[in-house]
Coordinates of C-alpha atoms and ligand atoms in Angstrom, one line a residue:
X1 CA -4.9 -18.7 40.6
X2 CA -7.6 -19.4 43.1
X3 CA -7.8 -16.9 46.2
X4 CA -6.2 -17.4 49.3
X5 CA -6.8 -15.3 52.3
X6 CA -3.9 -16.7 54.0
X7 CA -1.3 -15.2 52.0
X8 CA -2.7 -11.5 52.5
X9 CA -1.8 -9.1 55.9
X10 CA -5.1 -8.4 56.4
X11 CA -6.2 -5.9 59.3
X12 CA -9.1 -5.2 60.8
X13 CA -7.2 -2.2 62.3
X14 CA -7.2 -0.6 58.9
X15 CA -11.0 -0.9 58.1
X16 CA -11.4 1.5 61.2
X17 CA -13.1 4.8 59.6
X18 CA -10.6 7.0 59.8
X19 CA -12.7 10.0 58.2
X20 CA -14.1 12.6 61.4
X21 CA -16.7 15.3 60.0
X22 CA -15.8 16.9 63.5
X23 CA -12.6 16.9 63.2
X24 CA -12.0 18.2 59.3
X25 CA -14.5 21.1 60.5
X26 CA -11.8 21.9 63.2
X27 CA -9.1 22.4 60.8
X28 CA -11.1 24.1 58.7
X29 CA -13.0 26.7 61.5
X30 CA -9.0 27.0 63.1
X31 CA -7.2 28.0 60.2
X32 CA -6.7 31.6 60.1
X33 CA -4.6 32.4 56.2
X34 CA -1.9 35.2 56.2
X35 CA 0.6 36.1 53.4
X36 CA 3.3 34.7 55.6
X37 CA 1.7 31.3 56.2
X38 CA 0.8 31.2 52.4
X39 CA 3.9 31.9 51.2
X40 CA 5.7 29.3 53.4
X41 CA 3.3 26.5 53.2
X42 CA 3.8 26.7 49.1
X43 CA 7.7 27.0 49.2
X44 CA 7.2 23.7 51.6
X45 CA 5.2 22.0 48.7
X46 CA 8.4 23.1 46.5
X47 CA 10.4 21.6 48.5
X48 CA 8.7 18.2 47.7
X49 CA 6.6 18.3 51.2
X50 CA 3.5 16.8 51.3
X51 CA 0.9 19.1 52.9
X52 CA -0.7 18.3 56.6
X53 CA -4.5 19.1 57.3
X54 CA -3.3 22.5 59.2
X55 CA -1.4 23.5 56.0
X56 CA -3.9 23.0 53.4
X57 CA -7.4 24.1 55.5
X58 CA -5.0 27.6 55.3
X59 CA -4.9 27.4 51.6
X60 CA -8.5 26.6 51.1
X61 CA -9.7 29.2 53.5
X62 CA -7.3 31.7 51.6
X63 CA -9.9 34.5 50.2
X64 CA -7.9 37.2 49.3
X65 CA -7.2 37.2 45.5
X66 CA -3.3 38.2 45.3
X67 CA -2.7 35.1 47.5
X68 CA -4.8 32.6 45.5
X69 CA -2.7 34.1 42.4
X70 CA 0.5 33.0 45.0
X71 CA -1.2 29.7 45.0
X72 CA -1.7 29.1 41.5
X73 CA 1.6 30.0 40.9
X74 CA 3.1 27.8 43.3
X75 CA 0.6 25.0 41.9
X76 CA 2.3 26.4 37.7
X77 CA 5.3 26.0 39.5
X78 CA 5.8 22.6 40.9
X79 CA 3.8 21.0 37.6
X80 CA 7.0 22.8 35.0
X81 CA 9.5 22.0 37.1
X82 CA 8.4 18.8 38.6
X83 CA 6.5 16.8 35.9
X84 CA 7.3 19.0 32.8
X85 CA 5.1 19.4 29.5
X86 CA 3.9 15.8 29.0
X87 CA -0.3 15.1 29.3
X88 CA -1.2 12.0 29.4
X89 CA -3.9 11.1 27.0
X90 CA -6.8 8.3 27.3
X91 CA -10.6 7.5 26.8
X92 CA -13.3 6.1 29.0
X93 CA -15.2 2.8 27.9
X94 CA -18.7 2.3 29.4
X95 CA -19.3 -0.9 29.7
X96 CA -23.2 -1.1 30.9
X97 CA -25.4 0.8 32.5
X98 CA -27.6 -1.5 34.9
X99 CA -27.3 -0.1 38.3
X100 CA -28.8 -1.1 41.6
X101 CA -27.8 1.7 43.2
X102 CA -29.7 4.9 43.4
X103 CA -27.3 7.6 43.5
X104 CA -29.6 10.7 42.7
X105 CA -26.9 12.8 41.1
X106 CA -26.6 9.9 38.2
X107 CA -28.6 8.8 35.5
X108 CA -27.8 5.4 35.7
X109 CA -29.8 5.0 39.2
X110 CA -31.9 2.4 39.1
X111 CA -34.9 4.3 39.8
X112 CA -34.5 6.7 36.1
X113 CA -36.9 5.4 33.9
X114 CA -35.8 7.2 31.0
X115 CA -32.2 5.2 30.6
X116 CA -32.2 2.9 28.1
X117 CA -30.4 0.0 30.2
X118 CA -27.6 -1.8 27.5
X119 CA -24.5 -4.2 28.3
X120 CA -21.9 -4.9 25.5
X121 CA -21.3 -7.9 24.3
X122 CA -17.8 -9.3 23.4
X123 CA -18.5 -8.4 20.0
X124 CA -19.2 -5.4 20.7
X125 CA -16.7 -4.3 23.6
X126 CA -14.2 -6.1 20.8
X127 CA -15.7 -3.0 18.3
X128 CA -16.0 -0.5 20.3
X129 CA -12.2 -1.3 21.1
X130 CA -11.4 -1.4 17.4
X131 CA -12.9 1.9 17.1
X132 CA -10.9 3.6 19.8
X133 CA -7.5 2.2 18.3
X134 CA -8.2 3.4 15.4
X135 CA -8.1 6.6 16.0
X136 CA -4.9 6.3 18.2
X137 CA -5.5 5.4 21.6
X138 CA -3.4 3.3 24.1
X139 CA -5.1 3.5 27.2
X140 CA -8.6 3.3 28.3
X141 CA -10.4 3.4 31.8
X142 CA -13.4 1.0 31.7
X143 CA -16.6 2.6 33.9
X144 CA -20.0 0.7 34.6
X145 CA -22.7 0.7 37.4
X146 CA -23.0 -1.3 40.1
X147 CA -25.3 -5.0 39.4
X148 CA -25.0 -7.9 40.3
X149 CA -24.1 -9.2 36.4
X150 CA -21.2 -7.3 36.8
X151 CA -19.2 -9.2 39.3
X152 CA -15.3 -9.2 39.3
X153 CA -15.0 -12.2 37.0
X154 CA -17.2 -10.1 34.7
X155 CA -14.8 -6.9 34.6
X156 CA -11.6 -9.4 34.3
X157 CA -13.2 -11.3 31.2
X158 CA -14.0 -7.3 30.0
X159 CA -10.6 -6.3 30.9
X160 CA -8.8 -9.6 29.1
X161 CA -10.9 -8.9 26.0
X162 CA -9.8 -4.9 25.3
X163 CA -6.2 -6.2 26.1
X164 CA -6.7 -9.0 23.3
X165 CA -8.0 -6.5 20.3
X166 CA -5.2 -5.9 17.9
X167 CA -6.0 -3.3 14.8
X168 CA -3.6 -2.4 12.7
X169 CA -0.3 -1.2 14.4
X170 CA -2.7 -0.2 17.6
X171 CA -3.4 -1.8 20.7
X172 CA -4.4 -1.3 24.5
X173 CA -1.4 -1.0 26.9
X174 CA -3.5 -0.1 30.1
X175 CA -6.8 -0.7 31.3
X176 CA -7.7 1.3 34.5
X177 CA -11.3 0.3 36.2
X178 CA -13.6 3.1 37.1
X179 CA -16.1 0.8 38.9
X180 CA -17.8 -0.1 42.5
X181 CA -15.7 -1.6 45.0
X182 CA -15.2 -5.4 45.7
X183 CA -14.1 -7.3 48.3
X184 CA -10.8 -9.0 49.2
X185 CA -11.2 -12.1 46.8
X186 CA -12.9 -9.1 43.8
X187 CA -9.9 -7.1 43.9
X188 CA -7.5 -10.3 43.8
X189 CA -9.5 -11.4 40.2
X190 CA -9.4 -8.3 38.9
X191 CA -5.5 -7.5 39.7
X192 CA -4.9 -11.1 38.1
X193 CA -6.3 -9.9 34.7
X194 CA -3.6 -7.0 34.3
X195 CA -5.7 -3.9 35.4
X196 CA -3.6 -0.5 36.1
X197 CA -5.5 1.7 38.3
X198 CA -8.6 0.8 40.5
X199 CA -10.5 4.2 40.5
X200 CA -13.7 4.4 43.3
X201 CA -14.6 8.0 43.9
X202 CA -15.8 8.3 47.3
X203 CA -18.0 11.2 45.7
X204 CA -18.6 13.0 49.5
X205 CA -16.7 12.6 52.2
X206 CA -19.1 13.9 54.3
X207 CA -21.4 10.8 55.9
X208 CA -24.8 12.8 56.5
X209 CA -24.6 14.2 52.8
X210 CA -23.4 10.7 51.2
X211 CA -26.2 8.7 53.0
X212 CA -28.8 11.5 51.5
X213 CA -27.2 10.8 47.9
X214 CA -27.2 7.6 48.4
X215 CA -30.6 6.3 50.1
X216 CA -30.2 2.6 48.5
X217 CA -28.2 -0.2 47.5
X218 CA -25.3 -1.5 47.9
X219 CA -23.6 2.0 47.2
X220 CA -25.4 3.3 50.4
X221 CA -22.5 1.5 53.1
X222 CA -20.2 4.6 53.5
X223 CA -17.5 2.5 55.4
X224 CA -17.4 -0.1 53.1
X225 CA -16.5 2.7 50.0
X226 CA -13.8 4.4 52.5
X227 CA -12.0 1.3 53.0
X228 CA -12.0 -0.3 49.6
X229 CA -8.4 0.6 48.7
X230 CA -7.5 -0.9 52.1
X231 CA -8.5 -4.4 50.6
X232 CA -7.1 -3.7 47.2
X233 CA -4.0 -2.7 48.9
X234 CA -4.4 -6.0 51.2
X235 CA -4.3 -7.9 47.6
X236 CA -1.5 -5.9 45.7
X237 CA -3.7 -3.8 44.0
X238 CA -1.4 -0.5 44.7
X239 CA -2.5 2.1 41.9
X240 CA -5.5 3.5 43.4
X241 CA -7.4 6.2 41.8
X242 CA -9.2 8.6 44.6
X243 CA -12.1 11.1 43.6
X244 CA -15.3 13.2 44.8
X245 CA -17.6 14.5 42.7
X246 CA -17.6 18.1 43.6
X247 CA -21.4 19.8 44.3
X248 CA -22.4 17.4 47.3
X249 CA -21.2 19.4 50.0
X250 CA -18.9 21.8 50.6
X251 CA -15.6 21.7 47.9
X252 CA -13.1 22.8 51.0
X253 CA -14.0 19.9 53.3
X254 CA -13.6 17.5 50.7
X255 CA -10.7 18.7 49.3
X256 CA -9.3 18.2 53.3
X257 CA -10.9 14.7 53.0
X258 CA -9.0 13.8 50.3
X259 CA -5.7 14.7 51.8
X260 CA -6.8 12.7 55.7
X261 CA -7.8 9.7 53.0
X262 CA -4.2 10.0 51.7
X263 CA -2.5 10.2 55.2
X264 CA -4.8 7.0 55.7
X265 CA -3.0 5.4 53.2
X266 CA 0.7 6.6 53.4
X267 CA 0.3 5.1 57.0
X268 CA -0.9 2.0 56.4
X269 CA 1.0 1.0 53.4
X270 CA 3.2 3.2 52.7
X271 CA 2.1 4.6 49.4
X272 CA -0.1 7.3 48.5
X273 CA -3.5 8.0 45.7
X274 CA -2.0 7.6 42.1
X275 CA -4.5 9.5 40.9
X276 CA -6.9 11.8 41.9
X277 CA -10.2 12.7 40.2
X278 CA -12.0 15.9 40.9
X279 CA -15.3 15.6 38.6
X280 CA -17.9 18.4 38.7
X281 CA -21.8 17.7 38.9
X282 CA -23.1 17.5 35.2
X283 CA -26.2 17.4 33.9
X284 CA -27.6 14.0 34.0
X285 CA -30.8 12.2 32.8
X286 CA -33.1 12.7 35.9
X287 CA -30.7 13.7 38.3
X288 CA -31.9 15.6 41.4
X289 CA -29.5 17.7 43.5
X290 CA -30.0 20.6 45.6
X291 CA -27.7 22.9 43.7
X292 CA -26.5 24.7 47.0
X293 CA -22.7 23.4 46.9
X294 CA -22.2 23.8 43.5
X295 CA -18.3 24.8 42.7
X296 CA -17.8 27.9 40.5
X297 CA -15.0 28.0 37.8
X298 CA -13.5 30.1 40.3
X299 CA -13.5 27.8 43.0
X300 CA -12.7 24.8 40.7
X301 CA -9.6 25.9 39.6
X302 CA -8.2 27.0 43.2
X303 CA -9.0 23.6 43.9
X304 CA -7.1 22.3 41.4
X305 CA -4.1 23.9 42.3
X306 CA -4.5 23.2 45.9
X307 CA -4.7 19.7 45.5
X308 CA -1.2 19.8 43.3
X309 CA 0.5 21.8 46.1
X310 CA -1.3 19.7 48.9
X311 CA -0.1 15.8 47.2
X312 CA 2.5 16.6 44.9
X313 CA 3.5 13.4 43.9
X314 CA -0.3 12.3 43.1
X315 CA -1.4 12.1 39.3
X316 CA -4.7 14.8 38.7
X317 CA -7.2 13.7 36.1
X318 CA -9.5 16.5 34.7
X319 CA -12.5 15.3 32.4
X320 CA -14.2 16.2 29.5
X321 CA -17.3 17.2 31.8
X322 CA -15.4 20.6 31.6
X323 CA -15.9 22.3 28.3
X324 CA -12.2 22.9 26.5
X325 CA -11.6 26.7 28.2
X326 CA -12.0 25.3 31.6
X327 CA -9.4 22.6 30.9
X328 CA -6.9 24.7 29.3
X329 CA -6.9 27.1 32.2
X330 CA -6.8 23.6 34.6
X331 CA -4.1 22.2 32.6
X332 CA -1.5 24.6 34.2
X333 CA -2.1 23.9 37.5
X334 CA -0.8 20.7 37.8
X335 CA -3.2 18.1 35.8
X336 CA -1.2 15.6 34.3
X337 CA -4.0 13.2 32.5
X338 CA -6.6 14.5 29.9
X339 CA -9.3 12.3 28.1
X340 CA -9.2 12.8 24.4
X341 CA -12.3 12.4 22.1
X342 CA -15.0 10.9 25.0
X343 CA -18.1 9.8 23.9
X344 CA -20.1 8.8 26.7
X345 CA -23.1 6.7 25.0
X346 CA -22.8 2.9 25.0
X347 CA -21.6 1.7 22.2
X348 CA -21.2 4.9 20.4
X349 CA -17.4 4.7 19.4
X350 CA -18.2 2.0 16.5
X351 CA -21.1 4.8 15.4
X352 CA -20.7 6.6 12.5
X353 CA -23.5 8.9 13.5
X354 CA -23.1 10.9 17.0
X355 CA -25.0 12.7 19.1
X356 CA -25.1 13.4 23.2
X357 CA -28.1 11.5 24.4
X358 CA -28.7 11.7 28.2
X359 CA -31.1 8.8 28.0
X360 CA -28.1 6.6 27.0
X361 CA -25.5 8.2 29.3
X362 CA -24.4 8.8 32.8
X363 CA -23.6 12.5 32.5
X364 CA -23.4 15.3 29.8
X365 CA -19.9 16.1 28.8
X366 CA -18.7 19.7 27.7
X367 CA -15.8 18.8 25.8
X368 CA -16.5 16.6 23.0
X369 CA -13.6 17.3 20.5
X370 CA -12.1 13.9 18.8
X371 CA -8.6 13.0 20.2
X372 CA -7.2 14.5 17.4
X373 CA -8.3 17.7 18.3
X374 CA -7.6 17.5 21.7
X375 CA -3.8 16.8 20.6
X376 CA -3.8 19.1 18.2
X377 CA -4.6 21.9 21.0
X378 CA -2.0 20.0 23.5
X379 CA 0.4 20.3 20.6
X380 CA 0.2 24.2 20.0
X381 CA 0.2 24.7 23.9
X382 CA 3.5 22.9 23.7
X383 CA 2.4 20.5 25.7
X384 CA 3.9 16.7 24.5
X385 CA 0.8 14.2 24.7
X386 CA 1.6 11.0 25.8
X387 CA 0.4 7.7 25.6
X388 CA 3.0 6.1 27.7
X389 CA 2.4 3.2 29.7
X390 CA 6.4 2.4 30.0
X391 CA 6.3 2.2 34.0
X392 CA 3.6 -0.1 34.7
X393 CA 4.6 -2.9 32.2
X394 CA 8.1 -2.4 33.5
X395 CA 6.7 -2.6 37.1
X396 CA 7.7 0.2 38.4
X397 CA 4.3 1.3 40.0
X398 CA 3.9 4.1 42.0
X399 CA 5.9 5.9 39.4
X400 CA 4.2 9.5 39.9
X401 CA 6.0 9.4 43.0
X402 CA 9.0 8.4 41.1
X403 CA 8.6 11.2 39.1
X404 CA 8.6 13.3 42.3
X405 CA 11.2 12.0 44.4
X406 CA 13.7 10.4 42.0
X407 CA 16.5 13.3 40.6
X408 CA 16.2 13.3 36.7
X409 CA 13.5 10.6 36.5
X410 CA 11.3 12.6 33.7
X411 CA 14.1 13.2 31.9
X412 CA 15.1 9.8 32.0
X413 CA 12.2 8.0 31.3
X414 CA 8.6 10.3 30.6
X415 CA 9.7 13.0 28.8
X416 CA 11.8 10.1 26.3
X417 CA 9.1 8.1 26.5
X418 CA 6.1 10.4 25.8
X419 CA 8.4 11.4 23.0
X420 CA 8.6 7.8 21.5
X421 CA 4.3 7.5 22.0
X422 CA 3.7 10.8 20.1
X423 CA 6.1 9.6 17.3
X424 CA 4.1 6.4 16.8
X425 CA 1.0 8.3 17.2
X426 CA 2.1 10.9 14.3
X427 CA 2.9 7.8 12.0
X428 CA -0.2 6.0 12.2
X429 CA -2.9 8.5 12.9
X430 CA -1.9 12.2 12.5
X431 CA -2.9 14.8 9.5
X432 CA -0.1 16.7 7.8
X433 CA -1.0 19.6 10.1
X434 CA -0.7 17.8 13.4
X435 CA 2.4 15.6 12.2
X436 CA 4.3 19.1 11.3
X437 CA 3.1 20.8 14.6
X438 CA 4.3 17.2 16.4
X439 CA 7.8 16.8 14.8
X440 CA 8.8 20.5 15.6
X441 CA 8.3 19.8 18.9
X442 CA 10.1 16.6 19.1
X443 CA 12.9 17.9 17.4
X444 CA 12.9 20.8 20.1
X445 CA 12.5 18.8 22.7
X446 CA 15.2 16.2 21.7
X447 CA 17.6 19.2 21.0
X448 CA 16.9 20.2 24.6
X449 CA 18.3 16.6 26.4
X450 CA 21.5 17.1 27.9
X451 CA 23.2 13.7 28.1
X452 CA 24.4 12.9 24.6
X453 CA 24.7 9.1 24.6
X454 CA 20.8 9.1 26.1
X455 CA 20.1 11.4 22.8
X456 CA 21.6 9.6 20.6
X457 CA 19.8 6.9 21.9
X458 CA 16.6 8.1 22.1
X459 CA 16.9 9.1 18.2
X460 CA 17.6 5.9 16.7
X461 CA 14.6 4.6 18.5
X462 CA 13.1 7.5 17.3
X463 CA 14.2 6.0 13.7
X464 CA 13.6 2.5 14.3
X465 CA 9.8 3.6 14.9
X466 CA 9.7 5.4 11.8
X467 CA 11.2 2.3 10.0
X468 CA 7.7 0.6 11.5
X469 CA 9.2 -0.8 14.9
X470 CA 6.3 0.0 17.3
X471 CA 6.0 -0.3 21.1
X472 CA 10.1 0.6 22.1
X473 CA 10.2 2.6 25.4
X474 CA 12.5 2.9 28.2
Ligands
LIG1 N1 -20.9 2.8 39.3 C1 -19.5 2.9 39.8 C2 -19.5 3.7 41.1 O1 -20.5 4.4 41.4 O2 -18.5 3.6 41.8 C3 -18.7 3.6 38.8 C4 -18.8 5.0 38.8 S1 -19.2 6.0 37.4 C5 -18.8 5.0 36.1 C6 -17.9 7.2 37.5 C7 -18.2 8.4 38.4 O3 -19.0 9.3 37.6 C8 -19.0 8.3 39.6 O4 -18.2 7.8 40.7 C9 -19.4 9.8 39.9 O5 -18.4 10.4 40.6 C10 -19.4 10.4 38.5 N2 -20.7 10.9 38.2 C11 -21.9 10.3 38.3 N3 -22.9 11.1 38.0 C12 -22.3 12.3 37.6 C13 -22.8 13.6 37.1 N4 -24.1 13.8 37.0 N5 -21.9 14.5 36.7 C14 -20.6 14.3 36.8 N6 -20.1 13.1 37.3 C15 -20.9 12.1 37.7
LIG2 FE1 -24.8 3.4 39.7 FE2 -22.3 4.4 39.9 FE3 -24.4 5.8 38.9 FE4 -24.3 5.4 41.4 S1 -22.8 6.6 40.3 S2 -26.1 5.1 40.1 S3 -23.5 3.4 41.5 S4 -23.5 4.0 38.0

């Protein structure tokens, strides 16, 4: 379908920049923490509040250790009660690494010499996708740099071709984009060709620090980052996934950014970030950044559970650029989406032979354990992982705030449904040890459902999938 501005409410009012340094400080130099305030502003995230700027610059200026144990609790709580034990699994697909941007934390910038500079082919996206079925997964998030070759037609054709790769019983059921942002008629091509979340990281709120990171290119328009989701949400696109890249500047200013960026949102359309992304500066071919805001483990994790208390209904992605202890402790806090068996290097999926090779990679990751690995870990952490995709192709987007607001909507559909993904995943791609590990848990979890005619349910499609049906979900 060919685009048509007319049919699209589209504002001017909402490209305003609606990020003020001045103003975040003030929150932030205001906020005084006590017990009282602590303990009040996380029963109000229990209550299913989201947080206001006031409320969370007291939780990120909260120093005293007792009270960040307070917060991480309140952060353990809300995840167990709110979205249960599922994870949600998937793997990032680099498409190419020509860049014309020269962000100087990445070693895709133009200017690094030492990248060897590759785009796949259809053949070779259409292997690489093979590859990643084969070992089980359903849902892939396709990155890339920012170049002119890689227009919006370009990422659609990309997008249509994963969808299109059958092998064996697997298959892509969601392709996020991790990839610059586009304008109105961009978003509108890409939405066309089926794409679940749109994920621009605005990496720093902060303009003075983002115009030092980002000297040229296109990348170098602060304003016109900030108000990408504005056009994707002028177009339809409504699963937007936020993010900074943690190091830049200072972690609690952002982590206030993110929340005023959210606000943005909720105002203006009515819906908040699907997803938000908190990636930590890695080690990167080239890279050059003044190590000053650096986020300790520490830090990193109150972070974490800040940001569950602060947008409660928001999905958190945490990223094999942690190594595997950092993402257990994370997991707790409220992350709800893991990747499983990365690899980074173009291409390298439909390799045999693997090794971490800067020169042909954006960042170094610290957690390179196959899927299987990473499941069998979920699995004896009693966490269920899931490959769902049941609410998007059912069209009910939006659907971690579903989870959030709607009375028994996990029980209903994710926790079923994460079920029904782990069983397919068990017949088709599990060892003995995991499949024994995975059915215990099934069966407990099954045992657990308190509606009978939903159980009984749930267990023949249980069956039906073990009888080779694939794909069933509710
Ligand atoms: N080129 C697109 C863009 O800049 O929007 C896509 C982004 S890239 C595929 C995904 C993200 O990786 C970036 O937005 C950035 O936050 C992150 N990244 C870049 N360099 C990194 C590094 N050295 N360590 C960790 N994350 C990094
Ligand atoms: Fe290019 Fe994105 Fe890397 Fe910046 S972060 S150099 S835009 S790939």
């Amino acid at each position: 379908m060919k685009f048509n501005p007319e049919r699209y409410r589209i504002s001017d009012e909402k490209s305003v920049p609606f990020i003020d340094a001045d103003e975040i400080w003030t929150y932030l130099n205001n906020a005084s923490s006590t017990a009282e305030q602590v303990r009040a502003i996380i029963q109000r995230s229990l209550s299913k509040n989201r947080l206001s700027l006031e409320e969370v610059a007291v939780l990120v200026n909260t120093t005293d250790p007792l009270l960040i144990e307070e917060i991480k609790e309140g952060a353990r709580e809300l995840k167990r009660k709110v979205y249960g034990n599922r994870m949600v699994l998937f793997a990032p697909l680099y498409l190419g690494n020509l860049c014309q941007n020269n962000c100087l934390y990445c070693g895709f910038r133009s200017t690094n010499k030492d990248q060897h500079r590759v785009t796949l082919t259809k053949e070779q996206i259409i292997r690489e996708v093979e590859a990643l079925e084969s070992v089980g997964q359903k849902r892939l998030v396709l990155s890339l740099g920012e170049h002119k070759n890689y227009d919006a037609a370009f990422i659609a054709d990309c997008v249509r071709t994963v969808y299109s790769v059958k092998k064996g019983n697997g298959e892509i059921r969601r392709v996020n984009v991790n990839a610059a942002p586009m304008d109105h008629e961009g978003f509108e091509t890409v939405r066309q060709a089926g794409i679940g979340t749109y994920q621009i990281f605005q990496e720093t709120y902060h303009p003075e620090t983002y115009a030092k990171y980002h000297k040229s290119g296109p990348k170098s328009d602060f304003n016109w980052r900030l108000t990408a989701f504005d056009r994707a949400q002028d177009v339809g696109l409504d699963d937007n996934g936020f993010g900074v890249l943690f190091g830049l500047y200072d972690w609690r200013y952002e982590v206030l950014a993110l929340v005023r960026h959210t606000n943005h949102l909720e105002a203006c359309y009515n819906v908040g970030p699907h997803t938000i992304s908190f990636p930590r500066i890695k080690d990167a071919s080239s890279m050059n950044v003044d190590d000053r805001y650096l986020v300790s483990d520490e830090d990193f994790v109150k972070l974490i559970a800040i940001l569950r208390l602060a947008v409660p209904y928001t999905g958190l992605i945490l990223t094999a650029r942690e190594p595997s202890l950092v993402r257990k402790e994370a997991l707790d806090f409220g992350v709800s989406q893991l990747d499983g068996g990365t690899k980074l290097e173009i291409g390298s999926y439909s390799e045999t032979e693997h090794q971490q090779d800067l020169k042909r990679e954006q960042f170094k990751i610290n957690d390179d354990r196959s899927l299987a690995e990473v499941i069998d870990d979920l699995l004896d952490n009693k966490y269920i992982p899931s490959f769902c995709t049941a609410c998007y192709r059912r069209g009910r987007t939006g659907e971690h705030f579903m989870e959030f607001s709607v009375p028994g909507f996990i029980k209903r559909f994710c926790t079923p449904n994460a079920l029904l993904t782990l069983v397919e995943y068990i017949q088709d791609y599990a060892s003995p040890s995991v499949a024994e590990k995975g059915w215990r848990l099934i069966n407990e979890t099954v045992e657990e459902l308190e509606d009978d005619k939903f159980k009984i349910e749930l267990i023949k499609r249980i069956e039906k999938i073990k009888q080779g049906e694939r794909d069933l979900y509710f």
